PDB file of C-alpha atoms and ligand atoms in Angstrom:
ATOM      1  CA  MET A   1      27.731   1.518 -14.362  1.00  0.00           C
ATOM      2  CA  ILE A   2      29.039   4.010 -11.794  1.00  0.00           C
ATOM      3  CA  ARG A   3      27.551   3.329  -8.387  1.00  0.00           C
ATOM      4  CA  GLU A   4      26.931   6.274  -6.094  1.00  0.00           C
ATOM      5  CA  LYS A   5      28.836   5.935  -2.814  1.00  0.00           C
ATOM      6  CA  VAL A   6      26.595   5.415   0.222  1.00  0.00           C
ATOM      7  CA  ARG A   7      27.258   8.180   2.733  1.00  0.00           C
ATOM      8  CA  VAL A   8      26.002   8.912   6.212  1.00  0.00           C
ATOM      9  CA  LYS A   9      23.567  11.826   6.332  1.00  0.00           C
ATOM     10  CA  SER A  10      22.425  13.788   9.353  1.00  0.00           C
ATOM     11  CA  PHE A  11      19.129  15.605   9.374  1.00  0.00           C
ATOM     12  CA  LYS A  12      16.082  16.328  11.539  1.00  0.00           C
ATOM     13  CA  ILE A  13      12.654  14.758  11.775  1.00  0.00           C
ATOM     14  CA  ASN A  14      10.201  16.762  13.870  1.00  0.00           C
ATOM     15  CA  GLY A  15      13.158  18.606  15.388  1.00  0.00           C
ATOM     16  CA  ILE A  16      14.887  15.354  16.449  1.00  0.00           C
ATOM     17  CA  ASP A  17      18.451  14.763  15.195  1.00  0.00           C
ATOM     18  CA  VAL A  18      18.681  11.531  13.184  1.00  0.00           C
ATOM     19  CA  THR A  19      21.194   9.875  10.869  1.00  0.00           C
ATOM     20  CA  GLY A  20      20.960   7.365   8.079  1.00  0.00           C
ATOM     21  CA  ALA A  21      22.617   6.128   4.909  1.00  0.00           C
ATOM     22  CA  SER A  22      22.115   8.203   1.752  1.00  0.00           C
ATOM     23  CA  ASN A  23      20.299   5.296   0.052  1.00  0.00           C
ATOM     24  CA  GLN A  24      17.630   5.163   2.772  1.00  0.00           C
ATOM     25  CA  THR A  25      14.258   6.850   2.627  1.00  0.00           C
ATOM     26  CA  ILE A  26      12.740   9.319   5.076  1.00  0.00           C
ATOM     27  CA  LEU A  27      10.190   6.651   6.041  1.00  0.00           C
ATOM     28  CA  GLU A  28      12.897   4.078   6.844  1.00  0.00           C
ATOM     29  CA  ILE A  29      14.746   6.504   9.112  1.00  0.00           C
ATOM     30  CA  ALA A  30      11.488   7.590  10.769  1.00  0.00           C
ATOM     31  CA  GLN A  31      10.629   3.943  11.481  1.00  0.00           C
ATOM     32  CA  GLU A  32      14.121   3.251  12.826  1.00  0.00           C
ATOM     33  CA  ASN A  33      13.602   6.147  15.257  1.00  0.00           C
ATOM     34  CA  ASN A  34      10.051   5.149  16.243  1.00  0.00           C
ATOM     35  CA  ILE A  35       8.561   8.202  14.527  1.00  0.00           C
ATOM     36  CA  GLU A  36       5.217   7.194  13.116  1.00  0.00           C
ATOM     37  CA  ILE A  37       4.264   8.039   9.537  1.00  0.00           C
ATOM     38  CA  SER A  38       0.988   6.767   8.140  1.00  0.00           C
ATOM     39  CA  THR A  39       1.343   4.498   5.083  1.00  0.00           C
ATOM     40  CA  LEU A  40      -0.930   2.488   2.830  1.00  0.00           C
ATOM     41  CA  CYS A  41       0.695   1.232  -0.388  1.00  0.00           C
ATOM     42  CA  TYR A  42       4.013   0.656   1.428  1.00  0.00           C
ATOM     43  CA  LEU A  43       4.710  -2.847   2.719  1.00  0.00           C
ATOM     44  CA  LYS A  44       8.022  -3.774   4.306  1.00  0.00           C
ATOM     45  CA  GLY A  45       9.935  -6.203   2.121  1.00  0.00           C
ATOM     46  CA  LEU A  46       8.434  -4.982  -1.164  1.00  0.00           C
ATOM     47  CA  SER A  47       9.682  -2.221  -3.469  1.00  0.00           C
ATOM     48  CA  CYS A  48       8.212   1.244  -2.885  1.00  0.00           C
ATOM     49  CA  VAL A  49       6.053   2.795  -5.583  1.00  0.00           C
ATOM     50  CA  GLY A  50       4.655   5.868  -3.848  1.00  0.00           C
ATOM     51  CA  SER A  51       1.184   5.409  -5.285  1.00  0.00           C
ATOM     52  CA  CYS A  52      -1.118   6.272  -2.378  1.00  0.00           C
ATOM     53  CA  ARG A  53       0.547   9.448  -1.040  1.00  0.00           C
ATOM     54  CA  MET A  54      -0.621   8.750   2.524  1.00  0.00           C
ATOM     55  CA  CYS A  55       2.953   9.052   3.801  1.00  0.00           C
ATOM     56  CA  ILE A  56       3.423  12.674   2.732  1.00  0.00           C
ATOM     57  CA  VAL A  57       5.723  14.890   4.802  1.00  0.00           C
ATOM     58  CA  GLU A  58       6.912  18.491   4.699  1.00  0.00           C
ATOM     59  CA  VAL A  59      10.530  19.415   4.050  1.00  0.00           C
ATOM     60  CA  LYS A  60      11.654  22.872   5.122  1.00  0.00           C
ATOM     61  CA  GLY A  61      12.314  25.137   2.149  1.00  0.00           C
ATOM     62  CA  SER A  62       9.992  23.237  -0.202  1.00  0.00           C
ATOM     63  CA  ASP A  63       6.354  24.089  -0.971  1.00  0.00           C
ATOM     64  CA  LYS A  64       5.605  20.526  -1.973  1.00  0.00           C
ATOM     65  CA  LEU A  65       4.514  17.674   0.239  1.00  0.00           C
ATOM     66  CA  ILE A  66       6.592  14.637  -0.655  1.00  0.00           C
ATOM     67  CA  PRO A  67       5.995  10.880  -0.148  1.00  0.00           C
ATOM     68  CA  SER A  68       8.387   9.731   2.577  1.00  0.00           C
ATOM     69  CA  CYS A  69       8.429   6.114   1.358  1.00  0.00           C
ATOM     70  CA  THR A  70      10.155   6.998  -1.915  1.00  0.00           C
ATOM     71  CA  SER A  71      12.124  10.126  -0.915  1.00  0.00           C
ATOM     72  CA  LYS A  72      15.781   9.614  -0.073  1.00  0.00           C
ATOM     73  CA  ILE A  73      17.269  11.462   2.860  1.00  0.00           C
ATOM     74  CA  LYS A  74      19.515  14.497   2.364  1.00  0.00           C
ATOM     75  CA  GLU A  75      22.112  16.120   4.561  1.00  0.00           C
ATOM     76  CA  GLY A  76      20.661  18.883   6.713  1.00  0.00           C
ATOM     77  CA  MET A  77      17.049  18.462   5.628  1.00  0.00           C
ATOM     78  CA  GLU A  78      14.334  19.299   8.147  1.00  0.00           C
ATOM     79  CA  VAL A  79      11.339  17.026   7.910  1.00  0.00           C
ATOM     80  CA  THR A  80       7.950  17.492   9.553  1.00  0.00           C
ATOM     81  CA  THR A  81       5.664  14.451   9.664  1.00  0.00           C
ATOM     82  CA  ASP A  82       2.655  15.972  11.361  1.00  0.00           C
ATOM     83  CA  SER A  83       1.048  19.350  10.728  1.00  0.00           C
ATOM     84  CA  ALA A  84      -2.396  20.763   9.979  1.00  0.00           C
ATOM     85  CA  ARG A  85      -1.485  20.955   6.279  1.00  0.00           C
ATOM     86  CA  ILE A  86      -0.345  17.323   6.157  1.00  0.00           C
ATOM     87  CA  LYS A  87      -3.481  16.181   7.991  1.00  0.00           C
ATOM     88  CA  ALA A  88      -5.771  18.135   5.643  1.00  0.00           C
ATOM     89  CA  ASN A  89      -4.043  16.616   2.605  1.00  0.00           C
ATOM     90  CA  ARG A  90      -4.177  13.100   4.047  1.00  0.00           C
ATOM     91  CA  GLU A  91      -7.902  13.533   4.666  1.00  0.00           C
ATOM     92  CA  MET A  92      -8.418  14.619   1.063  1.00  0.00           C
ATOM     93  CA  ILE A  93      -6.334  11.695  -0.260  1.00  0.00           C
ATOM     94  CA  LEU A  94      -8.320   9.265   1.858  1.00  0.00           C
ATOM     95  CA  SER A  95     -11.623  10.811   0.748  1.00  0.00           C
ATOM     96  CA  MET A  96     -10.601  10.354  -2.876  1.00  0.00           C
ATOM     97  CA  LEU A  97      -9.679   6.713  -2.264  1.00  0.00           C
ATOM     98  CA  PHE A  98     -13.086   6.096  -0.688  1.00  0.00           C
ATOM     99  CA  SER A  99     -14.993   7.911  -3.428  1.00  0.00           C
ATOM    100  CA  GLU A 100     -13.221   6.181  -6.333  1.00  0.00           C
ATOM    101  CA  ARG A 101     -14.640   2.738  -5.571  1.00  0.00           C
ATOM    102  CA  THR A 102     -17.427   1.181  -3.525  1.00  0.00           C
ATOM    103  CA  HIS A 103     -16.208   0.742   0.030  1.00  0.00           C
ATOM    104  CA  THR A 104     -19.262  -0.283   2.014  1.00  0.00           C
ATOM    105  CA  CYS A 105     -17.607  -1.628   5.144  1.00  0.00           C
ATOM    106  CA  SER A 106     -20.759  -3.164   6.637  1.00  0.00           C
ATOM    107  CA  VAL A 107     -21.021  -5.705   3.796  1.00  0.00           C
ATOM    108  CA  CYS A 108     -17.297  -6.195   3.177  1.00  0.00           C
ATOM    109  CA  VAL A 109     -15.531  -9.462   4.020  1.00  0.00           C
ATOM    110  CA  SER A 110     -12.572  -7.405   5.333  1.00  0.00           C
ATOM    111  CA  ASN A 111     -14.675  -5.325   7.730  1.00  0.00           C
ATOM    112  CA  GLY A 112     -12.511  -4.914  10.849  1.00  0.00           C
ATOM    113  CA  ASN A 113      -9.447  -6.171   8.992  1.00  0.00           C
ATOM    114  CA  CYS A 114      -8.975  -3.392   6.455  1.00  0.00           C
ATOM    115  CA  GLU A 115      -6.159  -0.861   6.334  1.00  0.00           C
ATOM    116  CA  LEU A 116      -8.301   1.693   4.491  1.00  0.00           C
ATOM    117  CA  GLN A 117     -10.860   1.482   7.274  1.00  0.00           C
ATOM    118  CA  ASP A 118      -8.048   1.802   9.852  1.00  0.00           C
ATOM    119  CA  LYS A 119      -6.794   4.980   8.159  1.00  0.00           C
ATOM    120  CA  SER A 120     -10.225   6.587   8.335  1.00  0.00           C
ATOM    121  CA  THR A 121     -10.362   5.769  12.057  1.00  0.00           C
ATOM    122  CA  GLU A 122      -6.840   7.125  12.535  1.00  0.00           C
ATOM    123  CA  LEU A 123      -7.733  10.422  10.816  1.00  0.00           C
ATOM    124  CA  ARG A 124     -11.240  10.456  12.300  1.00  0.00           C
ATOM    125  CA  LEU A 125     -12.705  10.799   8.823  1.00  0.00           C
ATOM    126  CA  GLU A 126     -16.452  10.763   9.346  1.00  0.00           C
ATOM    127  CA  HIS A 127     -17.479  11.438   5.755  1.00  0.00           C
ATOM    128  CA  SER A 128     -15.877  11.695   2.354  1.00  0.00           C
ATOM    129  CA  GLN A 129     -15.062  15.205   1.138  1.00  0.00           C
ATOM    130  CA  VAL A 130     -15.506  14.003  -2.448  1.00  0.00           C
ATOM    131  CA  PRO A 131     -18.782  12.696  -3.971  1.00  0.00           C
ATOM    132  CA  TYR A 132     -18.862   8.912  -4.458  1.00  0.00           C
ATOM    133  CA  GLY A 133     -18.289   7.615  -7.972  1.00  0.00           C
ATOM    134  CA  HIS A 134     -20.282   4.405  -7.266  1.00  0.00           C
ATOM    135  CA  ALA A 135     -17.956   2.317  -9.417  1.00  0.00           C
ATOM    136  CA  ARG A 136     -19.333  -0.956 -10.706  1.00  0.00           C
ATOM    137  CA  PHE A 137     -16.742  -3.414 -11.904  1.00  0.00           C
ATOM    138  CA  GLU A 138     -17.288  -7.041 -12.699  1.00  0.00           C
ATOM    139  CA  ILE A 139     -16.181  -9.368  -9.898  1.00  0.00           C
ATOM    140  CA  ASP A 140     -13.887 -12.258 -10.836  1.00  0.00           C
ATOM    141  CA  ALA A 141     -14.852 -15.255  -8.687  1.00  0.00           C
ATOM    142  CA  SER A 142     -13.620 -17.864 -11.177  1.00  0.00           C
ATOM    143  CA  HIS A 143     -10.711 -19.095  -9.022  1.00  0.00           C
ATOM    144  CA  LYS A 144     -11.526 -22.029  -6.743  1.00  0.00           C
ATOM    145  CA  ASN A 145     -10.099 -20.338  -3.627  1.00  0.00           C
ATOM    146  CA  PHE A 146      -9.953 -16.586  -4.234  1.00  0.00           C
ATOM    147  CA  VAL A 147     -12.021 -13.635  -5.441  1.00  0.00           C
ATOM    148  CA  ASN A 148     -10.924 -10.388  -7.139  1.00  0.00           C
ATOM    149  CA  ASP A 149     -13.401  -7.575  -6.483  1.00  0.00           C
ATOM    150  CA  PRO A 150     -12.095  -4.401  -8.211  1.00  0.00           C
ATOM    151  CA  ASN A 151     -14.877  -2.404  -6.553  1.00  0.00           C
ATOM    152  CA  ARG A 152     -12.875  -2.497  -3.309  1.00  0.00           C
ATOM    153  CA  CYS A 153      -9.433  -2.028  -4.845  1.00  0.00           C
ATOM    154  CA  ILE A 154      -7.335   1.061  -4.027  1.00  0.00           C
ATOM    155  CA  LEU A 155      -4.708   0.258  -6.694  1.00  0.00           C
ATOM    156  CA  CYS A 156      -1.861   0.128  -4.180  1.00  0.00           C
ATOM    157  CA  SER A 157      -0.203  -2.567  -6.355  1.00  0.00           C
ATOM    158  CA  ARG A 158       0.968  -4.630  -3.364  1.00  0.00           C
ATOM    159  CA  CYS A 159      -0.524  -7.730  -5.038  1.00  0.00           C
ATOM    160  CA  ILE A 160       1.395  -7.068  -8.254  1.00  0.00           C
ATOM    161  CA  ARG A 161       4.646  -6.480  -6.386  1.00  0.00           C
ATOM    162  CA  VAL A 162       4.386  -9.522  -4.106  1.00  0.00           C
ATOM    163  CA  CYS A 163       3.557 -11.771  -7.060  1.00  0.00           C
ATOM    164  CA  ASP A 164       6.474 -10.396  -9.052  1.00  0.00           C
ATOM    165  CA  GLU A 165       9.120  -9.775  -6.379  1.00  0.00           C
ATOM    166  CA  ILE A 166       8.461 -12.594  -3.884  1.00  0.00           C
ATOM    167  CA  GLU A 167       6.591 -15.341  -5.725  1.00  0.00           C
ATOM    168  CA  GLY A 168       8.348 -14.631  -9.033  1.00  0.00           C
ATOM    169  CA  ALA A 169       5.221 -15.362 -11.067  1.00  0.00           C
ATOM    170  CA  HIS A 170       4.192 -11.864 -12.242  1.00  0.00           C
ATOM    171  CA  ALA A 171       0.656 -13.084 -12.863  1.00  0.00           C
ATOM    172  CA  LEU A 172      -0.882  -9.687 -12.045  1.00  0.00           C
ATOM    173  CA  ASP A 173      -0.793  -6.305 -13.672  1.00  0.00           C
ATOM    174  CA  LEU A 174      -2.714  -3.066 -14.066  1.00  0.00           C
ATOM    175  CA  MET A 175      -5.042  -2.453 -16.978  1.00  0.00           C
ATOM    176  CA  GLY A 176      -6.912   0.693 -18.035  1.00  0.00           C
ATOM    177  CA  ARG A 177      -6.463   4.324 -17.093  1.00  0.00           C
ATOM    178  CA  GLY A 178      -7.681   6.660 -14.376  1.00  0.00           C
ATOM    179  CA  MET A 179     -10.917   5.599 -12.704  1.00  0.00           C
ATOM    180  CA  ASP A 180     -11.148   2.540 -14.992  1.00  0.00           C
ATOM    181  CA  THR A 181      -7.826   1.066 -13.874  1.00  0.00           C
ATOM    182  CA  ARG A 182      -8.066  -2.423 -12.441  1.00  0.00           C
ATOM    183  CA  ILE A 183      -5.936  -5.419 -11.519  1.00  0.00           C
ATOM    184  CA  ILE A 184      -5.864  -8.168 -14.138  1.00  0.00           C
ATOM    185  CA  HIS A 185      -4.425 -11.668 -14.443  1.00  0.00           C
ATOM    186  CA  ASP A 186      -2.134 -12.376 -17.390  1.00  0.00           C
ATOM    187  CA  MET A 187      -3.698 -10.748 -20.473  1.00  0.00           C
ATOM    188  CA  ASP A 188      -6.995 -10.062 -18.666  1.00  0.00           C
ATOM    189  CA  GLU A 189      -7.970 -13.726 -18.401  1.00  0.00           C
ATOM    190  CA  PRO A 190     -10.340 -14.936 -15.683  1.00  0.00           C
ATOM    191  CA  TRP A 191      -8.276 -15.772 -12.576  1.00  0.00           C
ATOM    192  CA  ALA A 192      -8.999 -19.501 -12.897  1.00  0.00           C
ATOM    193  CA  GLU A 193      -7.540 -19.521 -16.407  1.00  0.00           C
ATOM    194  CA  SER A 194      -4.334 -17.682 -15.539  1.00  0.00           C
ATOM    195  CA  LEU A 195      -1.359 -19.816 -16.582  1.00  0.00           C
ATOM    196  CA  SER A 196       1.148 -17.860 -14.504  1.00  0.00           C
ATOM    197  CA  CYS A 197      -0.785 -17.744 -11.198  1.00  0.00           C
ATOM    198  CA  THR A 198       0.589 -20.352  -8.773  1.00  0.00           C
ATOM    199  CA  SER A 199      -2.435 -20.027  -6.419  1.00  0.00           C
ATOM    200  CA  CYS A 200      -0.030 -19.248  -3.554  1.00  0.00           C
ATOM    201  CA  GLY A 201      -2.427 -16.648  -2.098  1.00  0.00           C
ATOM    202  CA  LYS A 202       0.275 -14.071  -1.285  1.00  0.00           C
ATOM    203  CA  CYS A 203      -1.608 -11.375  -3.209  1.00  0.00           C
ATOM    204  CA  VAL A 204      -4.664 -12.035  -1.053  1.00  0.00           C
ATOM    205  CA  TYR A 205      -2.659 -11.945   2.189  1.00  0.00           C
ATOM    206  CA  VAL A 206      -1.090  -8.537   1.491  1.00  0.00           C
ATOM    207  CA  CYS A 207      -4.162  -6.810   0.042  1.00  0.00           C
ATOM    208  CA  PRO A 208      -4.984  -3.904   2.401  1.00  0.00           C
ATOM    209  CA  THR A 209      -8.727  -4.049   1.700  1.00  0.00           C
ATOM    210  CA  GLY A 210     -11.333  -6.625   0.727  1.00  0.00           C
ATOM    211  CA  ALA A 211     -10.464  -6.416  -2.979  1.00  0.00           C
ATOM    212  CA  LEU A 212      -8.735  -9.802  -2.935  1.00  0.00           C
ATOM    213  CA  TYR A 213     -10.150 -12.338  -0.512  1.00  0.00           C
ATOM    214  CA  GLU A 214     -10.493 -16.022   0.224  1.00  0.00           C
ATOM    215  CA  LYS A 215     -13.723 -17.780  -0.646  1.00  0.00           C
ATOM    216  CA  ASP A 216     -16.102 -19.345   1.838  1.00  0.00           C
ATOM    217  CA  ILE A 217     -14.858 -17.606   4.972  1.00  0.00           C
ATOM    218  CA  SER A 218     -16.573 -15.145   7.265  1.00  0.00           C
ATOM    219  CA  ALA A 219     -15.316 -11.637   8.108  1.00  0.00           C
ATOM    220  CA  GLU A 220     -14.061 -12.984  11.486  1.00  0.00           C
ATOM    221  CA  GLU A 221     -11.986 -15.646   9.747  1.00  0.00           C
ATOM    222  CA  ALA A 222     -10.738 -13.414   6.941  1.00  0.00           C
ATOM    223  CA  GLU A 223      -7.412 -12.719   8.548  1.00  0.00           C
ATOM    224  CA  LYS A 224      -4.876 -11.090   6.263  1.00  0.00           C
ATOM    225  CA  LYS A 225      -1.202 -12.061   6.684  1.00  0.00           C
ATOM    226  CA  ARG A 226       0.516  -8.797   5.880  1.00  0.00           C
ATOM    227  CA  ASN A 227       3.702  -9.828   7.699  1.00  0.00           C
ATOM    228  CA  ILE A 228       4.149 -12.769   5.365  1.00  0.00           C
ATOM    229  CA  ILE A 229       6.799 -10.990   3.259  1.00  0.00           C
ATOM    230  CA  MET A 230       9.124 -10.371   6.191  1.00  0.00           C
ATOM    231  CA  GLU A 231       8.531 -13.900   7.514  1.00  0.00           C
ATOM    232  CA  LEU A 232       9.446 -15.391   4.127  1.00  0.00           C
ATOM    233  CA  LEU A 233      12.501 -13.159   3.749  1.00  0.00           C
ATOM    234  CA  GLU A 234      13.724 -14.008   7.260  1.00  0.00           C
ATOM    235  CA  ARG A 235      13.274 -17.739   6.565  1.00  0.00           C
ATOM    236  CA  LYS A 236      15.303 -17.336   3.359  1.00  0.00           C
ATOM    237  CA  VAL A 237      18.180 -15.673   5.275  1.00  0.00           C
ATOM    238  CA  GLU A 238      18.187 -18.498   7.867  1.00  0.00           C
ATOM    239  CA  GLN A 239      18.472 -21.216   5.157  1.00  0.00           C
TER     240      GLN A 239
HETATM  241 FE1  FES B 301       4.130   6.217   0.620  1.00  0.00          FE
HETATM  242 FE2  FES B 301       1.872   5.082  -0.289  1.00  0.00          FE
HETATM  243  S1  FES B 301       2.911   4.726   1.572  1.00  0.00           S
HETATM  244  S2  FES B 301       3.018   6.741  -1.138  1.00  0.00           S
END
């Protein structure tokens, strides 16, 4: 296999001159330069899948808005991370995420600890621009410690990636299409009967919403540990 040589690229983000390696993404360089880009499916330490589209940016000369978490940098590109067009599109994306499932914050165990809720505050989204689908999926509460409620899932796939890439179990996957897509264990077995799940809880810790949560705890106690990936990776380097 011929490997592409990593080269240094210079370009602009919001008019600021920045540099990075050709295998880095726009989001990585923005973060290195303290330029904030809103994200949702992205989680440092996991692979990037570009599923939520919250991190969209404009690149001069292109009509398209592109996800910064999966787009590699290019020499001379001019990136804009904040504009009226980007904001309008983010609002629409967020509205669609809210309307696809049943996100009633007041009765959610992750109320106050939810990244979807945080995004709506960030964008000052007061109502959804899309009618609610009122999805009704069966809740899987078979596991002794954890619950899978697909009604609150935004299909970011963080749980699948952490289980596969960090825990090495690959107990989770996606099943179905479109609005019917949901997270399953093994071949769609109840969580308690999954042979590959190690019950480590990493999927629960990285879930951005209340789709995966711990049993028998209140909203105040339901603290997610979304930094767990970096903590584990740093510990591995030290060993
Ligand atoms: Fe980039 Fe989700 S954070 S597409």
